[in-house]
mmCIF file of C-alpha atoms in Angstrom:
data_model
loop_
_atom_site.group_PDB
_atom_site.id
_atom_site.type_symbol
_atom_site.label_atom_id
_atom_site.label_comp_id
_atom_site.label_asym_id
_atom_site.label_seq_id
_atom_site.Cartn_x
_atom_site.Cartn_y
_atom_site.Cartn_z
ATOM 1 C CA MET P 237 20.528 69.392 2.386
ATOM 2 C CA SER P 238 22.168 72.699 3.249
ATOM 3 C CA ARG P 239 20.345 75.471 4.672
ATOM 4 C CA LEU P 240 20.426 79.072 3.608
ATOM 5 C CA LEU P 241 18.954 81.837 5.921
ATOM 6 C CA VAL P 242 17.402 84.581 3.810
ATOM 7 C CA VAL P 243 16.470 88.049 5.077
ATOM 8 C CA GLN P 244 13.628 89.810 3.319
ATOM 9 C CA ASN P 245 13.457 93.473 3.820
ATOM 10 C CA HIS P 246 10.194 94.403 1.958
ATOM 11 C CA ARG P 247 6.946 92.640 1.269
ATOM 12 C CA GLY P 248 7.510 92.386 -2.318
ATOM 13 C CA GLY P 249 11.305 91.582 -2.397
ATOM 14 C CA GLY P 250 11.482 87.752 -2.183
ATOM 15 C CA PRO P 251 14.203 85.597 -3.348
ATOM 16 C CA GLY P 252 12.513 84.985 -6.533
ATOM 17 C CA ARG P 253 14.246 82.800 -9.246
ATOM 18 C CA PHE P 254 17.597 83.000 -7.251
ATOM 19 C CA GLY P 255 15.853 81.020 -4.423
ATOM 20 C CA ASP P 256 14.432 78.547 -7.036
ATOM 21 C CA TRP P 257 17.812 78.136 -8.497
ATOM 22 C CA LEU P 258 19.511 77.544 -5.082
ATOM 23 C CA ARG P 259 16.711 74.964 -4.157
ATOM 24 C CA ALA P 260 17.148 73.141 -7.467
ATOM 25 C CA ASP P 261 20.988 72.893 -6.557
ATOM 26 C CA GLY P 262 20.418 71.393 -3.121
ATOM 27 C CA VAL P 263 20.039 74.344 -0.767
ATOM 28 C CA SER P 264 17.002 74.873 1.264
ATOM 29 C CA THR P 265 15.903 78.520 1.916
ATOM 30 C CA ASP P 266 14.543 79.624 5.255
ATOM 31 C CA VAL P 267 13.107 83.113 4.502
ATOM 32 C CA VAL P 268 12.790 85.504 7.586
ATOM 33 C CA HIS P 269 10.268 88.155 6.893
ATOM 34 C CA ALA P 270 12.050 90.601 8.783
ATOM 35 C CA TYR P 271 10.018 93.610 7.493
ATOM 36 C CA ALA P 272 7.071 92.133 9.320
ATOM 37 C CA GLY P 273 8.649 91.824 12.543
ATOM 38 C CA ALA P 274 9.863 88.004 12.434
ATOM 39 C CA PRO P 275 12.855 87.676 14.608
ATOM 40 C CA LEU P 276 16.455 87.248 13.329
ATOM 41 C CA PRO P 277 18.699 84.580 14.853
ATOM 42 C CA ARG P 278 21.412 86.166 17.062
ATOM 43 C CA ARG P 279 24.243 83.898 15.563
ATOM 44 C CA PRO P 280 24.481 82.417 12.123
ATOM 45 C CA GLY P 281 23.214 78.672 12.522
ATOM 46 C CA HIS P 282 22.640 78.136 8.772
ATOM 47 C CA ASP P 283 25.168 77.127 6.158
ATOM 48 C CA GLY P 284 24.855 80.452 4.484
ATOM 49 C CA VAL P 285 23.190 83.932 4.602
ATOM 50 C CA LEU P 286 21.343 85.895 1.849
ATOM 51 C CA VAL P 287 20.261 89.423 2.356
ATOM 52 C CA LEU P 288 17.895 90.637 0.006
ATOM 53 C CA GLY P 289 17.012 94.330 -1.263
ATOM 54 C CA GLY P 290 14.670 96.944 0.168
ATOM 55 C CA GLY P 291 14.212 100.847 0.175
ATOM 56 C CA TYR P 292 16.499 101.609 3.109
ATOM 57 C CA LEU P 293 19.932 102.625 3.716
ATOM 58 C CA PRO P 294 21.829 99.778 5.721
ATOM 59 C CA ASP P 295 21.694 101.899 8.917
ATOM 60 C CA ASP P 296 18.101 103.163 8.619
ATOM 61 C CA ASP P 297 17.191 101.720 12.001
ATOM 62 C CA VAL P 298 14.324 104.269 12.561
ATOM 63 C CA ARG P 299 12.429 102.969 9.729
ATOM 64 C CA ALA P 300 13.869 99.498 9.677
ATOM 65 C CA PRO P 301 14.710 98.442 13.129
ATOM 66 C CA TRP P 302 15.402 94.962 11.993
ATOM 67 C CA LEU P 303 18.502 96.136 10.148
ATOM 68 C CA ALA P 304 20.726 96.568 13.385
ATOM 69 C CA PRO P 305 20.277 92.497 14.163
ATOM 70 C CA THR P 306 20.798 91.921 10.360
ATOM 71 C CA ARG P 307 23.946 93.781 10.416
ATOM 72 C CA ALA P 308 25.106 92.072 13.503
ATOM 73 C CA LEU P 309 24.284 88.600 11.811
ATOM 74 C CA VAL P 310 26.126 89.365 8.704
ATOM 75 C CA ALA P 311 29.111 90.656 10.914
ATOM 76 C CA ARG P 312 29.252 87.417 12.605
ATOM 77 C CA ALA P 313 28.842 85.390 9.510
ATOM 78 C CA VAL P 314 31.890 87.209 7.786
ATOM 79 C CA GLU P 315 33.777 86.695 10.902
ATOM 80 C CA ARG P 316 33.201 82.885 10.999
ATOM 81 C CA GLY P 317 33.556 82.353 7.335
ATOM 82 C CA VAL P 318 29.879 81.441 6.758
ATOM 83 C CA PRO P 319 28.958 82.233 2.997
ATOM 84 C CA VAL P 320 26.973 85.663 2.610
ATOM 85 C CA PHE P 321 25.402 86.970 -0.536
ATOM 86 C CA GLY P 322 24.020 90.455 -0.439
ATOM 87 C CA ILE P 323 21.559 91.953 -3.031
ATOM 88 C CA CYS P 324 21.109 95.685 -3.556
ATOM 89 C CA LEU P 325 20.583 96.772 0.171
ATOM 90 C CA GLY P 326 21.875 93.421 1.221
ATOM 91 C CA GLY P 327 25.000 94.197 -0.724
ATOM 92 C CA GLN P 328 25.275 97.665 0.865
ATOM 93 C CA LEU P 329 24.834 96.322 4.264
ATOM 94 C CA LEU P 330 27.682 93.930 3.644
ATOM 95 C CA ALA P 331 30.001 96.870 2.521
ATOM 96 C CA ARG P 332 28.841 99.002 5.590
ATOM 97 C CA VAL P 333 29.576 96.066 7.887
ATOM 98 C CA ALA P 334 32.855 95.403 6.579
ATOM 99 C CA GLY P 335 34.130 98.970 6.744
ATOM 100 C CA GLY P 336 32.930 100.534 3.473
ATOM 101 C CA THR P 337 30.792 103.514 2.705
ATOM 102 C CA VAL P 338 27.213 103.907 1.338
ATOM 103 C CA ARG P 339 25.505 107.048 0.426
ATOM 104 C CA GLY P 340 21.811 107.713 -0.283
ATOM 105 C CA GLU P 341 20.606 109.463 -3.304
ATOM 106 C CA HIS P 342 24.168 109.209 -4.886
ATOM 107 C CA GLY P 343 24.833 109.593 -8.507
ATOM 108 C CA GLU P 344 22.403 108.841 -11.194
ATOM 109 C CA PRO P 345 19.688 106.172 -10.410
ATOM 110 C CA GLU P 346 19.853 102.820 -12.461
ATOM 111 C CA MET P 347 16.466 101.495 -13.282
ATOM 112 C CA GLY P 348 15.869 98.485 -15.628
ATOM 113 C CA SER P 349 18.227 96.283 -17.302
ATOM 114 C CA THR P 350 21.728 97.614 -17.047
ATOM 115 C CA PRO P 351 24.987 96.769 -18.802
ATOM 116 C CA LEU P 352 27.750 95.388 -16.486
ATOM 117 C CA MET P 353 31.344 95.179 -16.976
ATOM 118 C CA LEU P 354 33.462 92.299 -15.509
ATOM 119 C CA ARG P 355 36.677 93.431 -13.906
ATOM 120 C CA PRO P 356 40.094 91.762 -14.239
ATOM 121 C CA GLU P 357 39.902 90.885 -10.541
ATOM 122 C CA ALA P 358 37.116 88.530 -11.091
ATOM 123 C CA GLY P 359 39.489 86.127 -12.899
ATOM 124 C CA ASP P 360 39.903 83.827 -9.998
ATOM 125 C CA ASP P 361 36.754 84.602 -7.995
ATOM 126 C CA PRO P 362 34.536 81.421 -7.112
ATOM 127 C CA LEU P 363 31.403 83.180 -8.281
ATOM 128 C CA PHE P 364 32.470 85.476 -11.061
ATOM 129 C CA ARG P 365 35.284 83.854 -12.641
ATOM 130 C CA GLY P 366 34.822 83.254 -16.439
ATOM 131 C CA LEU P 367 31.411 85.185 -16.778
ATOM 132 C CA PRO P 368 31.025 87.245 -20.064
ATOM 133 C CA GLU P 369 32.905 90.447 -19.886
ATOM 134 C CA ARG P 370 29.547 92.267 -20.651
ATOM 135 C CA VAL P 371 26.350 91.301 -19.186
ATOM 136 C CA THR P 372 23.118 92.721 -18.034
ATOM 137 C CA ALA P 373 21.056 92.853 -14.847
ATOM 138 C CA VAL P 374 17.972 94.452 -13.627
ATOM 139 C CA GLU P 375 18.719 97.464 -11.406
ATOM 140 C CA HIS P 376 16.387 99.492 -9.218
ATOM 141 C CA HIS P 377 18.421 101.826 -6.899
ATOM 142 C CA VAL P 378 19.110 105.412 -6.056
ATOM 143 C CA ASP P 379 21.700 104.726 -3.172
ATOM 144 C CA ALA P 380 25.054 103.143 -3.787
ATOM 145 C CA VAL P 381 28.295 101.976 -2.190
ATOM 146 C CA THR P 382 30.800 104.739 -2.533
ATOM 147 C CA ALA P 383 33.832 103.147 -1.049
ATOM 148 C CA LEU P 384 34.548 99.504 -0.844
ATOM 149 C CA PRO P 385 35.504 97.970 2.510
ATOM 150 C CA PRO P 386 39.428 97.643 3.040
ATOM 151 C CA GLY P 387 40.853 94.755 1.280
ATOM 152 C CA ALA P 388 37.561 93.900 -0.583
ATOM 153 C CA THR P 389 37.815 92.568 -4.103
ATOM 154 C CA TRP P 390 36.004 94.656 -6.851
ATOM 155 C CA LEU P 391 34.470 92.210 -9.339
ATOM 156 C CA MET P 392 31.985 94.392 -11.560
ATOM 157 C CA ALA P 393 31.162 97.777 -12.605
ATOM 158 C CA SER P 394 28.612 99.836 -14.510
ATOM 159 C CA GLU P 395 28.878 103.258 -16.225
ATOM 160 C CA ARG P 396 27.011 104.986 -13.519
ATOM 161 C CA CYS P 397 27.763 102.878 -10.553
ATOM 162 C CA PRO P 398 31.205 101.533 -10.255
ATOM 163 C CA TYR P 399 31.002 99.036 -7.322
ATOM 164 C CA GLN P 400 28.264 96.674 -8.690
ATOM 165 C CA ALA P 401 29.789 93.639 -7.351
ATOM 166 C CA PHE P 402 32.604 92.794 -4.606
ATOM 167 C CA ARG P 403 33.857 90.055 -2.204
ATOM 168 C CA VAL P 404 34.804 90.703 1.381
ATOM 169 C CA GLY P 405 37.294 88.128 2.403
ATOM 170 C CA GLU P 406 36.871 84.467 0.976
ATOM 171 C CA ARG P 407 33.136 83.875 0.919
ATOM 172 C CA ALA P 408 31.036 87.064 1.140
ATOM 173 C CA TRP P 409 29.656 88.751 -1.831
ATOM 174 C CA GLY P 410 27.739 91.965 -2.296
ATOM 175 C CA VAL P 411 25.939 93.010 -5.597
ATOM 176 C CA GLN P 412 24.106 96.126 -6.350
ATOM 177 C CA PHE P 413 21.910 94.585 -9.046
ATOM 178 C CA HIS P 414 19.289 92.100 -8.838
ATOM 179 C CA PRO P 415 20.000 88.482 -10.017
ATOM 180 C CA GLU P 416 16.735 87.347 -8.695
ATOM 181 C CA ALA P 417 14.635 89.485 -10.940
ATOM 182 C CA GLY P 418 13.823 89.259 -14.615
ATOM 183 C CA ALA P 419 11.839 91.109 -17.026
ATOM 184 C CA ASP P 420 8.357 90.166 -15.173
ATOM 185 C CA ARG P 421 9.864 92.462 -12.201
ATOM 186 C CA VAL P 422 10.248 95.462 -14.494
ATOM 187 C CA ARG P 423 6.825 95.156 -15.879
ATOM 188 C CA SER P 424 5.470 95.119 -12.320
ATOM 189 C CA TRP P 425 6.903 98.523 -11.521
ATOM 190 C CA ASP P 426 4.693 101.603 -11.194
ATOM 191 C CA ALA P 427 4.522 103.359 -14.385
ATOM 192 C CA GLY P 428 3.583 106.593 -13.075
ATOM 193 C CA ARG P 429 6.608 106.764 -10.790
ATOM 194 C CA LEU P 430 8.953 105.753 -13.839
ATOM 195 C CA ARG P 431 7.396 108.616 -15.951
ATOM 196 C CA ALA P 432 8.124 111.051 -13.126
ATOM 197 C CA ARG P 433 11.732 110.156 -13.315
ATOM 198 C CA GLY P 434 11.627 110.632 -17.163
ATOM 199 C CA LEU P 435 11.703 106.847 -17.880
ATOM 200 C CA ASP P 436 9.538 105.131 -20.344
ATOM 201 C CA PRO P 437 8.039 102.122 -18.731
ATOM 202 C CA VAL P 438 7.395 100.342 -22.055
ATOM 203 C CA GLU P 439 10.877 100.508 -23.360
ATOM 204 C CA LEU P 440 12.339 99.475 -19.931
ATOM 205 C CA SER P 441 10.239 96.336 -20.274
ATOM 206 C CA ARG P 442 11.113 95.778 -23.982
ATOM 207 C CA ARG P 443 14.909 96.098 -23.093
ATOM 208 C CA ALA P 444 14.617 93.635 -20.190
ATOM 209 C CA GLU P 445 12.637 91.013 -22.316
ATOM 210 C CA LEU P 446 15.516 91.264 -24.917
ATOM 211 C CA ASP P 447 18.204 90.885 -22.493
ATOM 212 C CA GLU P 448 16.756 88.323 -20.202
ATOM 213 C CA PRO P 449 17.650 85.244 -22.046
ATOM 214 C CA ALA P 450 21.368 85.851 -21.736
ATOM 215 C CA ALA P 451 21.372 87.393 -18.471
ATOM 216 C CA GLU P 452 19.309 84.590 -16.861
ATOM 217 C CA ALA P 453 21.831 82.127 -17.856
ATOM 218 C CA VAL P 454 24.759 83.996 -16.307
ATOM 219 C CA TRP P 455 23.077 84.470 -12.898
ATOM 220 C CA ARG P 456 21.749 80.972 -13.074
ATOM 221 C CA GLU P 457 25.387 79.901 -13.119
ATOM 222 C CA VAL P 458 26.209 82.353 -10.174
ATOM 223 C CA ALA P 459 23.569 80.905 -8.254
ATOM 224 C CA ARG P 460 24.785 77.304 -8.945
ATOM 225 C CA ARG P 461 28.318 78.349 -7.692
ATOM 226 C CA PHE P 462 27.083 79.985 -4.650
ATOM 227 C CA ALA P 463 25.034 76.946 -3.742
ATOM 228 C CA ALA P 464 28.260 74.933 -4.129
ATOM 229 C CA VAL P 465 30.053 77.211 -1.616
ATOM 230 C CA VAL P 466 27.129 76.867 0.598
ATOM 231 C CA ALA P 467 27.267 73.234 0.509
ATOM 232 C CA GLY P 468 31.009 73.112 0.988
ATOM 233 C CA SER P 469 30.683 75.225 4.092
#
């Protein structure tokens, strides 16, 4: 069985259904609770690396001192061709490591189920090829990638945040959205904080529930494809 190292960056941010799907496709997940002080390996000894989201910028080393070893781990994985998948903060961290730029509180925040558009460059991508031209995913971010790394392949965009998905090299992917999260995650968000941003928590939940069947099928397929990449490493 292939083994995937999962870096968890906050208490409530586990691999969710994405981890379930990977395990169903023969990839075991070793979750490191980095936010709680669990040590990270100095070198990638697994068949792949998954870095999850969290409320930090990728170089926020004062508040999150484990991010420095996480960046080093991802850099070594990319250098050695070990498959990488970065979600939200994890995607931003991949962009930062590979030479892109990330800015805090940039543009308009995206919260809830968000329409995404597949770009033509995704036509031959191992994970994103053949996906629907329009799909949704759960988003919860105020920071964003503002410039892709040199040579990166731009795969998906949204109206408010252009760099929703990209690939570095042949086997490292970053996404701004949360394929591991469904409508249940949206329902768990703090209603008071959402209202403070001018958002209706009931409407956000309703929209996510309506979008979930089609979105879940798409992200399940992406997980299956990533599992195949990890298994073939």
